[in-house]
Amino acid sequence: MDLKRRWESPYRLLLERICHLFAYIIYGSNSSCWCSNIYFTVEFEPHATSLEQKGEGYVVASLGEDSGYVPYTSFSAKKSYLEENADTVQAFTDALQKGMDYVQNHTPEEIAQAISPQFPETDMETLTTIVDRYYQQDTWKENLIFEEDAFELLQNILQDAGVLERRVPYEDLVTKDFARKAAE
């Protein structure tokens, strides 16, 4: 079910109220609103998996699966910086692509082992479960190329949320040169 149809469901009023509630909650403390009158919540990992492991909840949907490739992380720089520091930008992009290649060519267990030093508070079983979920959902793209459809999706989301006053043409804001070269 896509996000638009889900939003237009009979639960819209409930969703709106919960979304307004989440607007006041600081990221990382979502669990503070877990109470008897809330039947679902939006969580980041590893908290979502932790709720499942404790028997306190279930992961029933992924925003990433339902929305498509939303450019959740992107990098911005002035045009002058890109021109004056092209080698640095390319090296940075190449390093990120190397990580993308690793994810594409390794198992969830291998990925979990590789990233475990970044998550010392998360045990290997939980980390593997999370990575496997992302792997099954096809969360990670094969490359870093910021495609126009993803850019338009991001603008749609920001506009629907009321935080984007005017749309920007893709070609005025995005360069794919560095990502294309890194993907070669």
Short mmCIF file of N, CA and C in Angstrom, two decimals:
data_model
loop_
_atom_site.label_atom_id
_atom_site.label_comp_id
_atom_site.label_asym_id
_atom_site.label_seq_id
_atom_site.Cartn_x
_atom_site.Cartn_y
_atom_site.Cartn_z
N MET A 1 0.86 -1.18 0.00
CA MET A 1 0.00 0.00 0.00
C MET A 1 0.90 1.23 0.00
N ASP A 2 0.67 2.16 -0.89
CA ASP A 2 1.52 3.34 -0.92
C ASP A 2 1.10 4.33 0.17
N LEU A 3 1.97 5.28 0.44
CA LEU A 3 1.74 6.22 1.54
C LEU A 3 0.48 7.06 1.33
N LYS A 4 0.23 7.45 0.09
CA LYS A 4 -0.94 8.29 -0.18
C LYS A 4 -2.22 7.53 0.19
N ARG A 5 -2.34 6.26 -0.25
CA ARG A 5 -3.54 5.49 0.07
C ARG A 5 -3.63 5.22 1.57
N ARG A 6 -2.49 4.95 2.19
CA ARG A 6 -2.51 4.71 3.63
C ARG A 6 -2.98 5.97 4.35
N TRP A 7 -2.51 7.14 3.90
CA TRP A 7 -2.89 8.39 4.54
C TRP A 7 -4.38 8.67 4.37
N GLU A 8 -4.95 8.25 3.25
CA GLU A 8 -6.36 8.50 2.99
C GLU A 8 -7.25 7.43 3.61
N SER A 9 -6.70 6.58 4.44
CA SER A 9 -7.45 5.50 5.05
C SER A 9 -8.37 6.04 6.15
N PRO A 10 -9.27 5.18 6.69
CA PRO A 10 -10.17 5.61 7.76
C PRO A 10 -9.44 6.04 9.04
N TYR A 11 -8.16 5.70 9.12
CA TYR A 11 -7.39 6.04 10.32
C TYR A 11 -6.72 7.40 10.21
N ARG A 12 -7.10 8.18 9.22
CA ARG A 12 -6.43 9.47 8.98
C ARG A 12 -6.44 10.38 10.22
N LEU A 13 -7.57 10.51 10.88
CA LEU A 13 -7.64 11.39 12.05
C LEU A 13 -6.68 10.91 13.13
N LEU A 14 -6.65 9.61 13.36
CA LEU A 14 -5.73 9.07 14.35
C LEU A 14 -4.29 9.34 13.92
N LEU A 15 -3.99 9.12 12.66
CA LEU A 15 -2.65 9.39 12.16
C LEU A 15 -2.27 10.86 12.34
N GLU A 16 -3.20 11.75 12.02
CA GLU A 16 -2.93 13.18 12.17
C GLU A 16 -2.62 13.53 13.63
N ARG A 17 -3.41 12.99 14.54
CA ARG A 17 -3.18 13.29 15.97
C ARG A 17 -1.84 12.76 16.43
N ILE A 18 -1.49 11.57 16.00
CA ILE A 18 -0.21 11.00 16.41
C ILE A 18 0.93 11.78 15.78
N CYS A 19 0.77 12.16 14.52
CA CYS A 19 1.82 12.94 13.86
C CYS A 19 2.03 14.28 14.57
N HIS A 20 0.95 14.90 15.01
CA HIS A 20 1.08 16.15 15.76
C HIS A 20 1.80 15.90 17.07
N LEU A 21 1.50 14.78 17.71
CA LEU A 21 2.18 14.44 18.95
C LEU A 21 3.67 14.26 18.70
N PHE A 22 4.02 13.53 17.62
CA PHE A 22 5.42 13.31 17.33
C PHE A 22 6.15 14.59 16.98
N ALA A 23 5.44 15.57 16.50
CA ALA A 23 6.08 16.84 16.17
C ALA A 23 6.70 17.48 17.40
N TYR A 24 6.23 17.12 18.57
CA TYR A 24 6.75 17.71 19.82
C TYR A 24 7.76 16.82 20.52
N ILE A 25 8.03 15.68 19.95
CA ILE A 25 8.95 14.75 20.59
C ILE A 25 10.31 14.85 19.92
N ILE A 26 11.34 14.92 20.70
CA ILE A 26 12.70 15.02 20.17
C ILE A 26 13.13 13.65 19.67
N TYR A 27 13.78 13.62 18.51
CA TYR A 27 14.27 12.35 17.97
C TYR A 27 15.12 11.67 19.01
N GLY A 28 15.00 10.35 19.08
CA GLY A 28 15.78 9.59 20.03
C GLY A 28 15.03 9.33 21.32
N SER A 29 13.91 10.00 21.53
CA SER A 29 13.13 9.74 22.73
C SER A 29 11.70 9.40 22.37
N ASN A 30 11.52 8.81 21.21
CA ASN A 30 10.18 8.45 20.76
C ASN A 30 9.46 7.55 21.75
N SER A 31 10.22 6.71 22.44
CA SER A 31 9.59 5.75 23.34
C SER A 31 8.86 6.44 24.49
N SER A 32 9.15 7.70 24.75
CA SER A 32 8.49 8.39 25.86
C SER A 32 6.99 8.55 25.63
N CYS A 33 6.54 8.37 24.39
CA CYS A 33 5.11 8.51 24.15
C CYS A 33 4.44 7.15 23.99
N TRP A 34 5.17 6.09 24.30
CA TRP A 34 4.60 4.74 24.23
C TRP A 34 3.73 4.55 25.46
N CYS A 35 2.44 4.61 25.27
CA CYS A 35 1.53 4.47 26.40
C CYS A 35 0.28 3.73 25.95
N SER A 36 -0.62 3.46 26.88
CA SER A 36 -1.75 2.57 26.62
C SER A 36 -2.70 3.07 25.54
N ASN A 37 -2.76 4.36 25.29
CA ASN A 37 -3.71 4.84 24.29
C ASN A 37 -3.08 5.06 22.91
N ILE A 38 -1.84 4.64 22.73
CA ILE A 38 -1.19 4.75 21.43
C ILE A 38 -0.95 3.34 20.92
N TYR A 39 -1.45 3.08 19.74
CA TYR A 39 -1.39 1.73 19.20
C TYR A 39 -0.27 1.55 18.18
N PHE A 40 0.30 2.62 17.72
CA PHE A 40 1.47 2.50 16.86
C PHE A 40 2.34 3.73 17.04
N THR A 41 3.57 3.59 16.62
CA THR A 41 4.54 4.64 16.79
C THR A 41 5.52 4.58 15.63
N VAL A 42 6.28 5.61 15.44
CA VAL A 42 7.33 5.64 14.44
C VAL A 42 8.65 5.57 15.19
N GLU A 43 9.46 4.61 14.83
CA GLU A 43 10.72 4.40 15.56
C GLU A 43 11.88 4.23 14.60
N PHE A 44 13.04 4.66 15.03
CA PHE A 44 14.29 4.38 14.35
C PHE A 44 14.88 3.11 14.96
N GLU A 45 15.80 2.53 14.24
CA GLU A 45 16.55 1.39 14.78
C GLU A 45 17.66 1.92 15.68
N PRO A 46 18.03 1.20 16.70
CA PRO A 46 17.63 -0.16 17.03
C PRO A 46 16.39 -0.25 17.92
N HIS A 47 15.75 0.89 18.18
CA HIS A 47 14.62 0.87 19.12
C HIS A 47 13.45 0.05 18.60
N ALA A 48 13.17 0.09 17.30
CA ALA A 48 12.06 -0.68 16.75
C ALA A 48 12.27 -2.17 17.00
N THR A 49 13.45 -2.67 16.72
CA THR A 49 13.75 -4.08 16.95
C THR A 49 13.74 -4.40 18.43
N SER A 50 14.21 -3.48 19.25
CA SER A 50 14.19 -3.68 20.70
C SER A 50 12.76 -3.86 21.21
N LEU A 51 11.82 -3.09 20.69
CA LEU A 51 10.42 -3.25 21.08
C LEU A 51 9.91 -4.64 20.72
N GLU A 52 10.28 -5.13 19.55
CA GLU A 52 9.89 -6.48 19.14
C GLU A 52 10.49 -7.53 20.08
N GLN A 53 11.76 -7.40 20.37
CA GLN A 53 12.45 -8.38 21.21
C GLN A 53 11.87 -8.44 22.62
N LYS A 54 11.39 -7.32 23.11
CA LYS A 54 10.79 -7.26 24.45
C LYS A 54 9.33 -7.70 24.43
N GLY A 55 8.77 -7.95 23.24
CA GLY A 55 7.37 -8.31 23.13
C GLY A 55 6.44 -7.13 23.34
N GLU A 56 6.97 -5.93 23.20
CA GLU A 56 6.17 -4.72 23.42
C GLU A 56 5.65 -4.10 22.13
N GLY A 57 5.99 -4.66 20.99
CA GLY A 57 5.53 -4.13 19.73
C GLY A 57 6.00 -4.96 18.57
N TYR A 58 5.54 -4.58 17.39
CA TYR A 58 5.90 -5.27 16.16
C TYR A 58 6.17 -4.24 15.08
N VAL A 59 7.16 -4.52 14.27
CA VAL A 59 7.40 -3.69 13.10
C VAL A 59 6.44 -4.19 12.03
N VAL A 60 5.50 -3.35 11.65
CA VAL A 60 4.47 -3.77 10.69
C VAL A 60 4.61 -3.09 9.34
N ALA A 61 5.39 -2.03 9.27
CA ALA A 61 5.55 -1.33 8.00
C ALA A 61 6.86 -0.58 8.02
N SER A 62 7.35 -0.31 6.85
CA SER A 62 8.56 0.48 6.68
C SER A 62 8.23 1.66 5.80
N LEU A 63 8.49 2.85 6.30
CA LEU A 63 8.27 4.03 5.48
C LEU A 63 9.12 3.98 4.22
N GLY A 64 10.32 3.44 4.35
CA GLY A 64 11.20 3.32 3.19
C GLY A 64 10.64 2.41 2.12
N GLU A 65 10.07 1.30 2.53
CA GLU A 65 9.47 0.38 1.57
C GLU A 65 8.29 1.00 0.85
N ASP A 66 7.45 1.71 1.60
CA ASP A 66 6.23 2.27 1.03
C ASP A 66 6.46 3.53 0.21
N SER A 67 7.53 4.25 0.50
CA SER A 67 7.73 5.54 -0.16
C SER A 67 8.63 5.49 -1.37
N GLY A 68 9.49 4.51 -1.44
CA GLY A 68 10.50 4.49 -2.49
C GLY A 68 11.79 5.08 -1.97
N TYR A 69 12.75 5.27 -2.84
CA TYR A 69 14.05 5.79 -2.42
C TYR A 69 13.97 7.28 -2.11
N VAL A 70 13.80 7.59 -0.84
CA VAL A 70 13.82 8.97 -0.39
C VAL A 70 15.28 9.30 -0.04
N PRO A 71 15.81 10.37 -0.57
CA PRO A 71 17.20 10.72 -0.26
C PRO A 71 17.31 11.22 1.18
N TYR A 72 17.30 10.28 2.09
CA TYR A 72 17.32 10.58 3.52
C TYR A 72 18.61 11.30 3.91
N THR A 73 19.69 10.93 3.27
CA THR A 73 20.97 11.58 3.52
C THR A 73 21.50 12.12 2.21
N SER A 74 21.81 13.38 2.19
CA SER A 74 22.44 13.97 1.02
C SER A 74 23.45 15.00 1.52
N PHE A 75 24.30 15.41 0.64
CA PHE A 75 25.35 16.35 1.02
C PHE A 75 25.24 17.60 0.16
N SER A 76 25.45 18.74 0.79
CA SER A 76 25.31 20.01 0.10
C SER A 76 26.63 20.78 0.15
N ALA A 77 26.89 21.47 -0.91
CA ALA A 77 28.08 22.34 -0.97
C ALA A 77 27.80 23.45 -1.97
N LYS A 78 28.46 24.56 -1.76
CA LYS A 78 28.35 25.66 -2.72
C LYS A 78 29.03 25.23 -4.03
N LYS A 79 28.54 25.79 -5.11
CA LYS A 79 29.12 25.50 -6.42
C LYS A 79 30.61 25.85 -6.43
N SER A 80 30.96 26.95 -5.79
CA SER A 80 32.37 27.37 -5.75
C SER A 80 33.22 26.34 -5.01
N TYR A 81 32.68 25.74 -3.94
CA TYR A 81 33.43 24.71 -3.21
C TYR A 81 33.66 23.49 -4.10
N LEU A 82 32.61 23.08 -4.81
CA LEU A 82 32.73 21.93 -5.70
C LEU A 82 33.80 22.18 -6.77
N GLU A 83 33.82 23.38 -7.30
CA GLU A 83 34.79 23.71 -8.34
C GLU A 83 36.22 23.80 -7.79
N GLU A 84 36.37 24.39 -6.61
CA GLU A 84 37.70 24.60 -6.04
C GLU A 84 38.24 23.35 -5.34
N ASN A 85 37.38 22.41 -4.99
CA ASN A 85 37.80 21.24 -4.23
C ASN A 85 37.29 19.94 -4.85
N ALA A 86 37.29 19.90 -6.15
CA ALA A 86 36.73 18.74 -6.85
C ALA A 86 37.41 17.43 -6.44
N ASP A 87 38.72 17.44 -6.22
CA ASP A 87 39.41 16.21 -5.83
C ASP A 87 38.95 15.71 -4.46
N THR A 88 38.77 16.63 -3.52
CA THR A 88 38.30 16.26 -2.18
C THR A 88 36.88 15.71 -2.24
N VAL A 89 36.03 16.38 -2.98
CA VAL A 89 34.64 15.95 -3.12
C VAL A 89 34.59 14.57 -3.78
N GLN A 90 35.41 14.37 -4.81
CA GLN A 90 35.42 13.07 -5.48
C GLN A 90 35.93 11.97 -4.55
N ALA A 91 36.97 12.26 -3.78
CA ALA A 91 37.50 11.26 -2.85
C ALA A 91 36.45 10.88 -1.80
N PHE A 92 35.74 11.87 -1.30
CA PHE A 92 34.67 11.64 -0.32
C PHE A 92 33.57 10.78 -0.95
N THR A 93 33.16 11.12 -2.15
CA THR A 93 32.11 10.39 -2.85
C THR A 93 32.57 8.97 -3.17
N ASP A 94 33.82 8.80 -3.57
CA ASP A 94 34.37 7.47 -3.85
C ASP A 94 34.33 6.60 -2.59
N ALA A 95 34.67 7.20 -1.45
CA ALA A 95 34.66 6.44 -0.19
C ALA A 95 33.23 6.00 0.15
N LEU A 96 32.27 6.89 -0.02
CA LEU A 96 30.87 6.52 0.24
C LEU A 96 30.42 5.41 -0.71
N GLN A 97 30.80 5.50 -1.98
CA GLN A 97 30.42 4.47 -2.95
C GLN A 97 31.06 3.13 -2.58
N LYS A 98 32.26 3.18 -2.06
CA LYS A 98 32.92 1.94 -1.63
C LYS A 98 32.08 1.25 -0.54
N GLY A 99 31.51 2.05 0.36
CA GLY A 99 30.62 1.49 1.37
C GLY A 99 29.35 0.92 0.76
N MET A 100 28.81 1.60 -0.24
CA MET A 100 27.62 1.10 -0.94
C MET A 100 27.94 -0.22 -1.64
N ASP A 101 29.11 -0.31 -2.25
CA ASP A 101 29.53 -1.54 -2.92
C ASP A 101 29.65 -2.68 -1.91
N TYR A 102 30.21 -2.37 -0.74
CA TYR A 102 30.35 -3.40 0.30
C TYR A 102 28.99 -3.97 0.67
N VAL A 103 28.03 -3.10 0.89
CA VAL A 103 26.68 -3.53 1.28
C VAL A 103 26.05 -4.40 0.18
N GLN A 104 26.28 -4.04 -1.07
CA GLN A 104 25.70 -4.81 -2.17
C GLN A 104 26.32 -6.20 -2.32
N ASN A 105 27.55 -6.35 -1.85
CA ASN A 105 28.29 -7.60 -2.09
C ASN A 105 28.54 -8.44 -0.85
N HIS A 106 27.85 -8.14 0.25
CA HIS A 106 28.06 -8.90 1.47
C HIS A 106 26.72 -9.27 2.11
N THR A 107 26.75 -10.27 2.94
CA THR A 107 25.54 -10.75 3.61
C THR A 107 25.19 -9.83 4.77
N PRO A 108 23.95 -9.89 5.23
CA PRO A 108 23.58 -9.11 6.42
C PRO A 108 24.48 -9.41 7.62
N GLU A 109 24.89 -10.66 7.77
CA GLU A 109 25.77 -11.03 8.89
C GLU A 109 27.13 -10.34 8.76
N GLU A 110 27.66 -10.32 7.55
CA GLU A 110 28.95 -9.67 7.32
C GLU A 110 28.85 -8.16 7.51
N ILE A 111 27.76 -7.58 7.06
CA ILE A 111 27.55 -6.14 7.22
C ILE A 111 27.44 -5.79 8.69
N ALA A 112 26.64 -6.58 9.42
CA ALA A 112 26.46 -6.35 10.86
C ALA A 112 27.81 -6.41 11.58
N GLN A 113 28.62 -7.39 11.23
CA GLN A 113 29.95 -7.52 11.86
C GLN A 113 30.81 -6.30 11.55
N ALA A 114 30.76 -5.82 10.31
CA ALA A 114 31.58 -4.68 9.90
C ALA A 114 31.18 -3.39 10.61
N ILE A 115 29.89 -3.20 10.84
CA ILE A 115 29.43 -1.94 11.44
C ILE A 115 29.30 -2.02 12.96
N SER A 116 29.49 -3.20 13.53
CA SER A 116 29.29 -3.37 14.98
C SER A 116 30.09 -2.41 15.85
N PRO A 117 31.32 -2.02 15.51
CA PRO A 117 32.03 -1.06 16.36
C PRO A 117 31.30 0.29 16.49
N GLN A 118 30.46 0.63 15.51
CA GLN A 118 29.70 1.88 15.57
C GLN A 118 28.48 1.78 16.48
N PHE A 119 28.14 0.55 16.89
CA PHE A 119 26.96 0.32 17.72
C PHE A 119 27.32 -0.56 18.91
N PRO A 120 28.20 -0.08 19.79
CA PRO A 120 28.67 -0.93 20.90
C PRO A 120 27.55 -1.34 21.87
N GLU A 121 26.46 -0.58 21.90
CA GLU A 121 25.36 -0.89 22.83
C GLU A 121 24.39 -1.92 22.25
N THR A 122 24.60 -2.34 21.00
CA THR A 122 23.68 -3.26 20.34
C THR A 122 24.37 -4.60 20.12
N ASP A 123 23.74 -5.67 20.60
CA ASP A 123 24.34 -7.00 20.46
C ASP A 123 24.29 -7.44 18.99
N MET A 124 25.12 -8.42 18.65
CA MET A 124 25.28 -8.85 17.27
C MET A 124 23.98 -9.42 16.69
N GLU A 125 23.22 -10.16 17.48
CA GLU A 125 21.96 -10.73 16.98
C GLU A 125 20.98 -9.62 16.58
N THR A 126 20.86 -8.62 17.42
CA THR A 126 19.96 -7.50 17.12
C THR A 126 20.44 -6.74 15.89
N LEU A 127 21.73 -6.47 15.84
CA LEU A 127 22.28 -5.75 14.71
C LEU A 127 22.07 -6.52 13.40
N THR A 128 22.26 -7.82 13.45
CA THR A 128 22.05 -8.66 12.26
C THR A 128 20.58 -8.64 11.85
N THR A 129 19.68 -8.69 12.82
CA THR A 129 18.24 -8.63 12.53
C THR A 129 17.89 -7.32 11.83
N ILE A 130 18.45 -6.23 12.31
CA ILE A 130 18.18 -4.92 11.72
C ILE A 130 18.73 -4.86 10.29
N VAL A 131 19.97 -5.26 10.12
CA VAL A 131 20.58 -5.22 8.79
C VAL A 131 19.82 -6.14 7.84
N ASP A 132 19.42 -7.31 8.32
CA ASP A 132 18.65 -8.23 7.48
C ASP A 132 17.33 -7.61 7.06
N ARG A 133 16.67 -6.91 7.96
CA ARG A 133 15.41 -6.22 7.62
C ARG A 133 15.65 -5.19 6.52
N TYR A 134 16.70 -4.39 6.68
CA TYR A 134 17.03 -3.40 5.65
C TYR A 134 17.37 -4.09 4.33
N TYR A 135 18.10 -5.18 4.42
CA TYR A 135 18.49 -5.94 3.23
C TYR A 135 17.26 -6.48 2.51
N GLN A 136 16.33 -7.06 3.25
CA GLN A 136 15.09 -7.61 2.66
C GLN A 136 14.21 -6.51 2.05
N GLN A 137 14.26 -5.33 2.63
CA GLN A 137 13.45 -4.21 2.15
C GLN A 137 14.12 -3.48 0.98
N ASP A 138 15.32 -3.90 0.61
CA ASP A 138 16.07 -3.23 -0.45
C ASP A 138 16.26 -1.75 -0.10
N THR A 139 16.66 -1.50 1.14
CA THR A 139 16.81 -0.15 1.65
C THR A 139 17.95 0.61 0.97
N TRP A 140 19.03 -0.09 0.68
CA TRP A 140 20.22 0.58 0.16
C TRP A 140 20.26 0.55 -1.36
N LYS A 141 20.45 1.70 -1.95
CA LYS A 141 20.63 1.77 -3.40
C LYS A 141 21.99 1.18 -3.77
N GLU A 142 22.18 0.97 -5.05
CA GLU A 142 23.46 0.45 -5.53
C GLU A 142 24.50 1.55 -5.69
N ASN A 143 24.03 2.78 -5.81
CA ASN A 143 24.96 3.88 -6.05
C ASN A 143 24.44 5.14 -5.35
N LEU A 144 25.22 6.20 -5.47
CA LEU A 144 24.90 7.46 -4.81
C LEU A 144 24.23 8.48 -5.72
N ILE A 145 23.87 8.07 -6.91
CA ILE A 145 23.31 9.00 -7.87
C ILE A 145 21.93 9.46 -7.39
N PHE A 146 21.80 10.76 -7.24
CA PHE A 146 20.57 11.39 -6.75
C PHE A 146 19.67 11.61 -7.96
N GLU A 147 18.79 10.64 -8.21
CA GLU A 147 17.95 10.66 -9.40
C GLU A 147 16.84 11.71 -9.27
N GLU A 148 16.36 12.17 -10.41
CA GLU A 148 15.34 13.21 -10.41
C GLU A 148 14.04 12.76 -9.74
N ASP A 149 13.65 11.50 -9.93
CA ASP A 149 12.41 11.04 -9.29
C ASP A 149 12.51 11.06 -7.77
N ALA A 150 13.70 10.74 -7.23
CA ALA A 150 13.90 10.81 -5.79
C ALA A 150 13.88 12.26 -5.30
N PHE A 151 14.44 13.16 -6.09
CA PHE A 151 14.43 14.58 -5.76
C PHE A 151 13.00 15.10 -5.73
N GLU A 152 12.20 14.71 -6.72
CA GLU A 152 10.80 15.14 -6.78
C GLU A 152 10.02 14.55 -5.60
N LEU A 153 10.29 13.29 -5.26
CA LEU A 153 9.63 12.67 -4.11
C LEU A 153 9.96 13.43 -2.83
N LEU A 154 11.23 13.79 -2.66
CA LEU A 154 11.63 14.56 -1.48
C LEU A 154 10.91 15.90 -1.44
N GLN A 155 10.84 16.59 -2.56
CA GLN A 155 10.13 17.87 -2.60
C GLN A 155 8.64 17.68 -2.31
N ASN A 156 8.05 16.60 -2.81
CA ASN A 156 6.64 16.31 -2.50
C ASN A 156 6.42 16.16 -1.00
N ILE A 157 7.31 15.40 -0.37
CA ILE A 157 7.20 15.16 1.08
C ILE A 157 7.32 16.49 1.83
N LEU A 158 8.33 17.27 1.48
CA LEU A 158 8.54 18.56 2.17
C LEU A 158 7.39 19.53 1.91
N GLN A 159 6.87 19.52 0.70
CA GLN A 159 5.74 20.39 0.37
C GLN A 159 4.48 19.95 1.10
N ASP A 160 4.21 18.64 1.11
CA ASP A 160 3.04 18.12 1.83
C ASP A 160 3.11 18.42 3.33
N ALA A 161 4.33 18.47 3.85
CA ALA A 161 4.52 18.77 5.28
C ALA A 161 4.45 20.26 5.57
N GLY A 162 4.39 21.07 4.52
CA GLY A 162 4.29 22.51 4.70
C GLY A 162 5.60 23.21 4.99
N VAL A 163 6.74 22.54 4.73
CA VAL A 163 8.03 23.16 5.03
C VAL A 163 8.79 23.61 3.78
N LEU A 164 8.23 23.36 2.61
CA LEU A 164 8.85 23.81 1.38
C LEU A 164 7.94 24.85 0.74
N GLU A 165 8.41 26.08 0.68
CA GLU A 165 7.60 27.17 0.15
C GLU A 165 7.53 27.15 -1.37
N ARG A 166 8.64 26.81 -2.02
CA ARG A 166 8.63 26.75 -3.48
C ARG A 166 9.55 25.63 -3.94
N ARG A 167 9.17 25.01 -5.03
CA ARG A 167 9.96 23.92 -5.59
C ARG A 167 11.17 24.49 -6.33
N VAL A 168 12.21 23.68 -6.40
CA VAL A 168 13.44 24.08 -7.07
C VAL A 168 13.68 23.11 -8.23
N PRO A 169 14.04 23.61 -9.39
CA PRO A 169 14.33 22.70 -10.49
C PRO A 169 15.52 21.80 -10.17
N TYR A 170 15.37 20.55 -10.47
CA TYR A 170 16.39 19.53 -10.20
C TYR A 170 17.75 19.95 -10.74
N GLU A 171 17.77 20.37 -11.99
CA GLU A 171 19.05 20.70 -12.63
C GLU A 171 19.72 21.93 -12.02
N ASP A 172 18.98 22.75 -11.28
CA ASP A 172 19.56 23.92 -10.62
C ASP A 172 20.22 23.58 -9.30
N LEU A 173 19.91 22.42 -8.74
CA LEU A 173 20.38 22.11 -7.40
C LEU A 173 21.24 20.85 -7.31
N VAL A 174 21.10 19.94 -8.24
CA VAL A 174 21.75 18.63 -8.11
C VAL A 174 22.80 18.44 -9.19
N THR A 175 23.95 17.93 -8.76
CA THR A 175 24.97 17.46 -9.70
C THR A 175 25.16 15.97 -9.47
N LYS A 176 25.21 15.23 -10.54
CA LYS A 176 25.43 13.78 -10.45
C LYS A 176 26.84 13.40 -10.87
N ASP A 177 27.63 14.39 -11.25
CA ASP A 177 28.97 14.11 -11.81
C ASP A 177 29.83 13.28 -10.88
N PHE A 178 29.93 13.66 -9.63
CA PHE A 178 30.79 12.94 -8.69
C PHE A 178 30.30 11.54 -8.43
N ALA A 179 29.00 11.38 -8.25
CA ALA A 179 28.41 10.06 -7.99
C ALA A 179 28.53 9.15 -9.20
N ARG A 180 28.35 9.69 -10.38
CA ARG A 180 28.51 8.88 -11.61
C ARG A 180 29.93 8.35 -11.73
N LYS A 181 30.89 9.24 -11.49
CA LYS A 181 32.30 8.83 -11.59
C LYS A 181 32.62 7.78 -10.53
N ALA A 182 32.09 7.94 -9.34
CA ALA A 182 32.35 6.97 -8.27
C ALA A 182 31.74 5.61 -8.58
N ALA A 183 30.63 5.60 -9.29
CA ALA A 183 29.93 4.35 -9.61
C ALA A 183 30.57 3.58 -10.76
N GLU A 184 31.49 4.21 -11.48
CA GLU A 184 32.13 3.54 -12.63
C GLU A 184 32.96 2.36 -12.20
#
